[in-house]
Coordinates of C-alpha atoms in Angstrom, one line a residue:
M1 CA 90.1 107.6 77.2
K2 CA 92.9 108.0 75.0
Y3 CA 96.0 105.6 76.1
P4 CA 99.5 106.3 75.7
D5 CA 101.8 104.3 73.5
F6 CA 103.3 101.9 76.2
N7 CA 106.2 101.1 73.9
Q8 CA 107.3 104.5 74.4
T9 CA 109.6 105.4 77.3
V10 CA 109.0 108.5 79.4
P11 CA 112.6 109.7 80.2
I12 CA 113.6 110.1 83.7
D13 CA 116.0 112.4 85.3
H14 CA 117.8 110.0 87.6
V15 CA 120.1 112.6 89.2
G16 CA 117.0 115.2 89.6
V17 CA 114.9 112.5 91.3
E18 CA 117.4 111.5 93.9
E19 CA 118.4 115.3 94.3
R20 CA 114.8 116.2 94.8
V21 CA 114.2 113.5 97.4
S22 CA 117.4 114.6 99.2
R23 CA 116.0 118.3 99.6
L24 CA 112.7 117.4 100.6
N25 CA 114.3 115.2 103.4
K26 CA 116.0 118.3 105.0
R27 CA 112.5 119.9 105.8
S28 CA 112.2 120.8 109.3
I29 CA 109.0 119.9 111.2
K30 CA 107.4 122.0 114.2
K31 CA 106.3 120.0 117.3
D32 CA 102.7 120.6 116.8
S33 CA 102.9 119.5 113.0
K34 CA 104.8 116.5 114.0
I35 CA 102.3 115.3 116.3
Q36 CA 99.6 115.6 113.6
A37 CA 101.8 114.0 110.9
L38 CA 102.5 111.0 113.3
K39 CA 98.8 110.7 113.9
M40 CA 98.2 111.0 110.2
A41 CA 100.7 108.4 109.3
L42 CA 99.1 106.0 111.9
S43 CA 95.8 106.5 110.2
M44 CA 97.2 105.5 106.7
I45 CA 98.7 101.9 107.8
D46 CA 97.5 98.8 106.3
L47 CA 98.2 96.5 109.2
T48 CA 99.3 93.2 107.7
T49 CA 99.8 89.5 108.5
L50 CA 100.7 87.3 105.5
E51 CA 102.5 84.5 107.1
G52 CA 101.9 80.6 106.6
K53 CA 101.1 80.3 110.5
D54 CA 98.3 82.9 110.1
S55 CA 95.3 81.8 112.3
P56 CA 91.7 83.1 113.2
G57 CA 93.4 84.1 116.5
K58 CA 96.2 85.9 115.3
V59 CA 94.1 88.1 112.7
I60 CA 91.5 88.7 115.5
Q61 CA 94.4 90.0 117.7
L62 CA 95.6 92.2 114.7
C63 CA 92.2 93.8 114.4
Q64 CA 92.0 94.5 117.9
K65 CA 95.4 96.6 117.4
A66 CA 93.7 98.2 114.4
K67 CA 90.8 99.4 116.5
R68 CA 92.9 100.6 119.4
P69 CA 96.5 101.0 118.6
H70 CA 97.6 101.8 122.2
P71 CA 94.8 101.6 124.9
A72 CA 96.9 103.7 127.0
V73 CA 96.4 106.7 124.5
P74 CA 92.6 106.6 123.7
D75 CA 92.6 109.7 121.4
L76 CA 94.5 108.0 118.6
P77 CA 93.1 107.2 115.1
T78 CA 92.5 103.9 113.9
V79 CA 94.7 102.3 111.1
A80 CA 93.3 102.5 107.6
A81 CA 93.1 98.6 106.8
I82 CA 93.7 95.0 108.0
C83 CA 95.4 93.1 105.1
V84 CA 95.2 89.5 105.3
Y85 CA 95.2 86.3 103.0
P86 CA 91.7 85.6 101.1
S87 CA 91.2 82.6 103.6
M88 CA 91.1 85.1 106.6
V89 CA 89.0 87.8 105.0
S90 CA 85.8 86.6 106.7
V91 CA 87.7 86.6 110.1
A92 CA 88.8 90.1 109.8
K93 CA 85.6 91.3 108.3
N94 CA 83.6 90.0 111.4
A95 CA 86.2 91.1 113.7
L96 CA 86.2 94.7 112.5
K97 CA 82.3 95.1 112.2
G98 CA 80.9 98.4 113.4
T99 CA 84.2 100.0 112.4
D100 CA 85.4 101.9 109.1
I101 CA 88.5 100.0 109.1
N102 CA 88.8 98.5 105.5
V103 CA 89.8 94.5 105.0
A104 CA 92.4 94.3 102.2
S105 CA 93.3 90.9 100.8
V106 CA 96.2 89.9 98.5
A107 CA 95.0 87.9 95.6
T108 CA 96.3 86.8 92.4
A109 CA 98.8 84.3 93.3
F110 CA 100.7 86.7 95.8
P111 CA 103.6 87.5 95.8
S112 CA 104.8 85.8 92.6
G113 CA 101.7 86.1 90.5
Q114 CA 102.7 82.9 88.9
S115 CA 99.3 81.2 88.1
P116 CA 97.0 80.8 85.4
L117 CA 95.1 84.3 85.0
S118 CA 91.9 82.1 85.5
M119 CA 93.0 81.0 88.9
R120 CA 94.1 84.7 89.8
L121 CA 90.7 85.8 88.8
E122 CA 89.0 82.9 90.9
D123 CA 91.3 84.2 94.0
T124 CA 90.3 87.6 93.4
K125 CA 86.5 86.9 93.3
F126 CA 86.9 84.4 96.3
A127 CA 88.3 87.3 98.4
V128 CA 85.7 89.7 97.5
S129 CA 82.9 87.3 98.1
E130 CA 84.1 86.9 101.7
G131 CA 84.0 90.6 102.4
A132 CA 87.2 92.1 101.3
D133 CA 86.9 95.9 100.6
E134 CA 90.3 96.1 98.8
I135 CA 92.3 93.7 96.8
D136 CA 96.2 93.9 96.4
M137 CA 97.2 92.1 93.2
V138 CA 100.7 91.6 91.8
I139 CA 101.4 92.1 87.9
S140 CA 103.3 89.6 85.7
R141 CA 106.9 91.0 86.4
G142 CA 108.0 88.7 83.7
A143 CA 105.7 89.7 80.8
F144 CA 106.3 93.3 81.7
L145 CA 110.0 92.8 81.4
N146 CA 109.6 90.8 78.1
G147 CA 107.7 93.9 76.8
E148 CA 104.5 92.1 76.8
Y149 CA 102.9 95.5 77.8
Q150 CA 99.2 94.8 76.3
L151 CA 99.3 91.4 78.2
V152 CA 100.1 93.3 81.5
F153 CA 97.3 95.8 80.7
D154 CA 94.6 93.5 80.0
E155 CA 95.4 91.0 82.9
I156 CA 95.2 94.2 85.3
A157 CA 91.7 95.3 83.6
A158 CA 90.4 91.6 84.1
V159 CA 91.4 91.6 87.6
K160 CA 89.6 95.1 88.1
E161 CA 86.6 93.8 86.7
A162 CA 86.5 90.8 88.9
C163 CA 87.0 93.1 91.9
G164 CA 83.3 94.6 91.4
E165 CA 82.8 97.2 93.9
A166 CA 86.2 96.4 95.8
H167 CA 89.1 98.9 95.2
L168 CA 92.0 97.5 93.4
K169 CA 95.7 98.1 94.4
V170 CA 98.2 97.3 91.7
I171 CA 101.6 96.0 93.2
L172 CA 104.5 96.7 90.7
E173 CA 107.3 94.9 92.8
T174 CA 109.7 97.8 91.9
G175 CA 112.8 96.1 93.1
E176 CA 112.4 93.6 90.0
L177 CA 111.7 96.3 87.7
H178 CA 115.4 97.4 87.6
T179 CA 114.9 101.2 86.2
Y180 CA 113.1 104.1 87.0
E181 CA 111.9 104.2 83.4
N182 CA 110.2 100.7 84.0
V183 CA 108.7 102.0 87.2
R184 CA 107.0 104.9 85.3
K185 CA 106.0 102.5 82.4
A186 CA 104.3 100.0 84.8
S187 CA 102.8 102.9 86.7
D188 CA 101.1 104.3 83.7
I189 CA 99.9 100.9 82.6
A190 CA 98.3 100.0 85.9
M191 CA 96.3 103.4 86.0
H192 CA 95.0 103.4 82.6
A193 CA 93.8 99.8 83.1
G194 CA 91.8 100.7 86.2
A195 CA 94.1 100.7 89.2
D196 CA 92.6 102.7 92.1
F197 CA 95.9 102.6 94.0
I198 CA 99.6 101.9 92.7
K199 CA 101.8 100.2 95.1
T200 CA 105.5 99.7 95.2
S201 CA 106.0 96.1 96.4
T202 CA 104.9 92.9 98.1
G203 CA 107.4 93.3 101.0
K204 CA 108.8 89.6 100.1
T205 CA 111.7 91.0 97.7
S206 CA 114.6 93.3 98.4
P207 CA 114.6 96.4 97.7
A208 CA 111.4 97.1 98.6
A209 CA 109.8 100.9 98.7
T210 CA 112.3 103.7 98.5
Q211 CA 111.8 107.1 98.3
P212 CA 113.1 107.9 94.7
V213 CA 110.8 105.1 93.4
T214 CA 107.9 106.4 95.3
L215 CA 108.8 110.0 93.6
V216 CA 108.5 108.7 90.4
M217 CA 105.3 107.0 90.9
L218 CA 103.8 110.3 92.5
E219 CA 104.7 112.0 89.5
A220 CA 103.1 109.4 87.3
I221 CA 100.0 109.9 89.4
R222 CA 100.2 113.7 89.0
D223 CA 100.6 113.5 85.2
F224 CA 97.5 110.8 85.2
Y225 CA 95.5 113.3 87.2
Y226 CA 96.3 116.3 84.7
D227 CA 95.4 114.1 81.8
T228 CA 92.2 112.4 83.2
G229 CA 91.0 114.1 86.2
K230 CA 91.1 111.1 88.2
M231 CA 93.0 110.8 91.5
I232 CA 94.8 107.6 92.0
G233 CA 96.1 106.5 95.5
M234 CA 99.8 105.4 96.3
K235 CA 101.0 102.7 98.6
P236 CA 105.0 102.5 99.4
A237 CA 105.2 99.1 101.2
G238 CA 108.0 97.2 102.6
G239 CA 111.2 98.6 104.3
I240 CA 109.6 101.6 106.1
R241 CA 110.3 101.1 109.7
T242 CA 110.5 104.6 111.4
A243 CA 108.5 107.5 112.2
K244 CA 111.3 109.8 110.6
Q245 CA 110.8 107.8 107.3
A246 CA 107.0 108.1 107.5
I247 CA 106.9 111.9 108.0
Q248 CA 109.5 112.1 104.9
Y249 CA 107.3 110.2 102.6
L250 CA 104.1 112.6 103.8
V251 CA 106.4 115.7 102.8
I252 CA 107.1 114.0 99.4
V253 CA 103.4 113.5 98.8
K254 CA 102.5 116.9 99.8
E255 CA 105.1 118.6 97.5
T256 CA 104.3 116.4 94.7
L257 CA 100.4 116.0 94.8
G258 CA 99.3 118.4 97.4
A259 CA 97.1 118.3 100.4
D260 CA 94.3 116.6 98.8
W261 CA 96.2 113.2 98.9
L262 CA 97.1 113.4 102.5
N263 CA 94.6 111.0 103.8
K264 CA 93.8 107.3 104.1
D265 CA 91.7 107.5 100.8
Y266 CA 94.7 108.3 98.6
F267 CA 98.0 107.3 100.7
R268 CA 98.8 104.2 102.6
F269 CA 101.8 102.7 104.4
G270 CA 102.2 99.1 103.9
A271 CA 104.6 98.8 106.9
S272 CA 103.2 96.9 110.2
S273 CA 106.6 97.1 111.7
L274 CA 106.1 101.0 111.5
T275 CA 103.2 101.2 114.0
N276 CA 104.9 100.7 116.9
D277 CA 107.6 103.3 116.2
L278 CA 104.8 106.0 115.3
L279 CA 103.1 105.0 118.6
M280 CA 106.6 105.4 120.5
Q281 CA 107.0 108.7 118.9
I282 CA 103.6 110.2 119.9
V283 CA 103.9 109.1 123.2
K284 CA 107.2 110.9 123.4
Q285 CA 105.9 114.0 122.1
Q286 CA 102.9 113.9 124.5
T287 CA 104.9 112.8 127.8
G288 CA 108.5 114.0 126.8
H289 CA 109.7 110.5 127.8
Y290 CA 110.5 107.5 125.4
Q291 CA 108.8 104.2 126.3
S292 CA 110.6 101.0 125.5
L293 CA 109.1 99.2 122.5
D294 CA 108.4 96.4 125.0
Y295 CA 105.6 98.7 126.1
F296 CA 103.7 98.4 122.9
S297 CA 102.0 95.2 122.0
N298 CA 103.5 93.3 118.9
D299 CA 100.1 92.5 117.3

């Protein structure tokens, strides 16, 4: 594979990016298509718990919600994955046995990435040995901003190798990269180094996912596909809380990459708080009435 010169900068039309997002957000969706989109968005969620107070009981409870998002509506899809710390992977794996819901785990000293590479690789191998199907890694933002692009590339490639058969999602933490040009460059480095998904954010810093940044990353995925024939997935994470926002993201994906990317294999939402708003809107579309958010479980 021919690698691009990462010292070169791909120019980004900032005004054009933001105008395109604005235009796409004005698309109207018919009722039947809206219900389909709401269920599709639900099937693309990585339901996540990443807190110091996580316990086996909390993870098992979250897995129950992943399997049956709202028992009162039995025809709902399951979510795509449960995302937990490496120490909770085996708990989630057992709780999800017999389903096609993946277990994802944040590794590589999430969310800072500030530990020696050897420790980050061991972190990754431990999560995979416990049964993780997917690894979410963070890039070294300090090295990237210092222009050490080859180091960032080599670290991602090393983590990819440590993943074995597990899929690798590479978190760029776009809120710390400052410019669209940096987001594009980090996306290109991650994909060429072996990422199966590129992801905006850890959800631990602000700003997290934004639609213009997501569009820049989707265009990088599109160009990578044209160059290599390889489809890379996309995961905006953090700050997406409403069903309306989720549908807007789906429209941006459809118009940038096409329908082949509109499934959980190639698009995810890292937004647990989005789940209940999707459920509330699905119930509203089916019954004509809004239920209180208290009607839906918190985990």
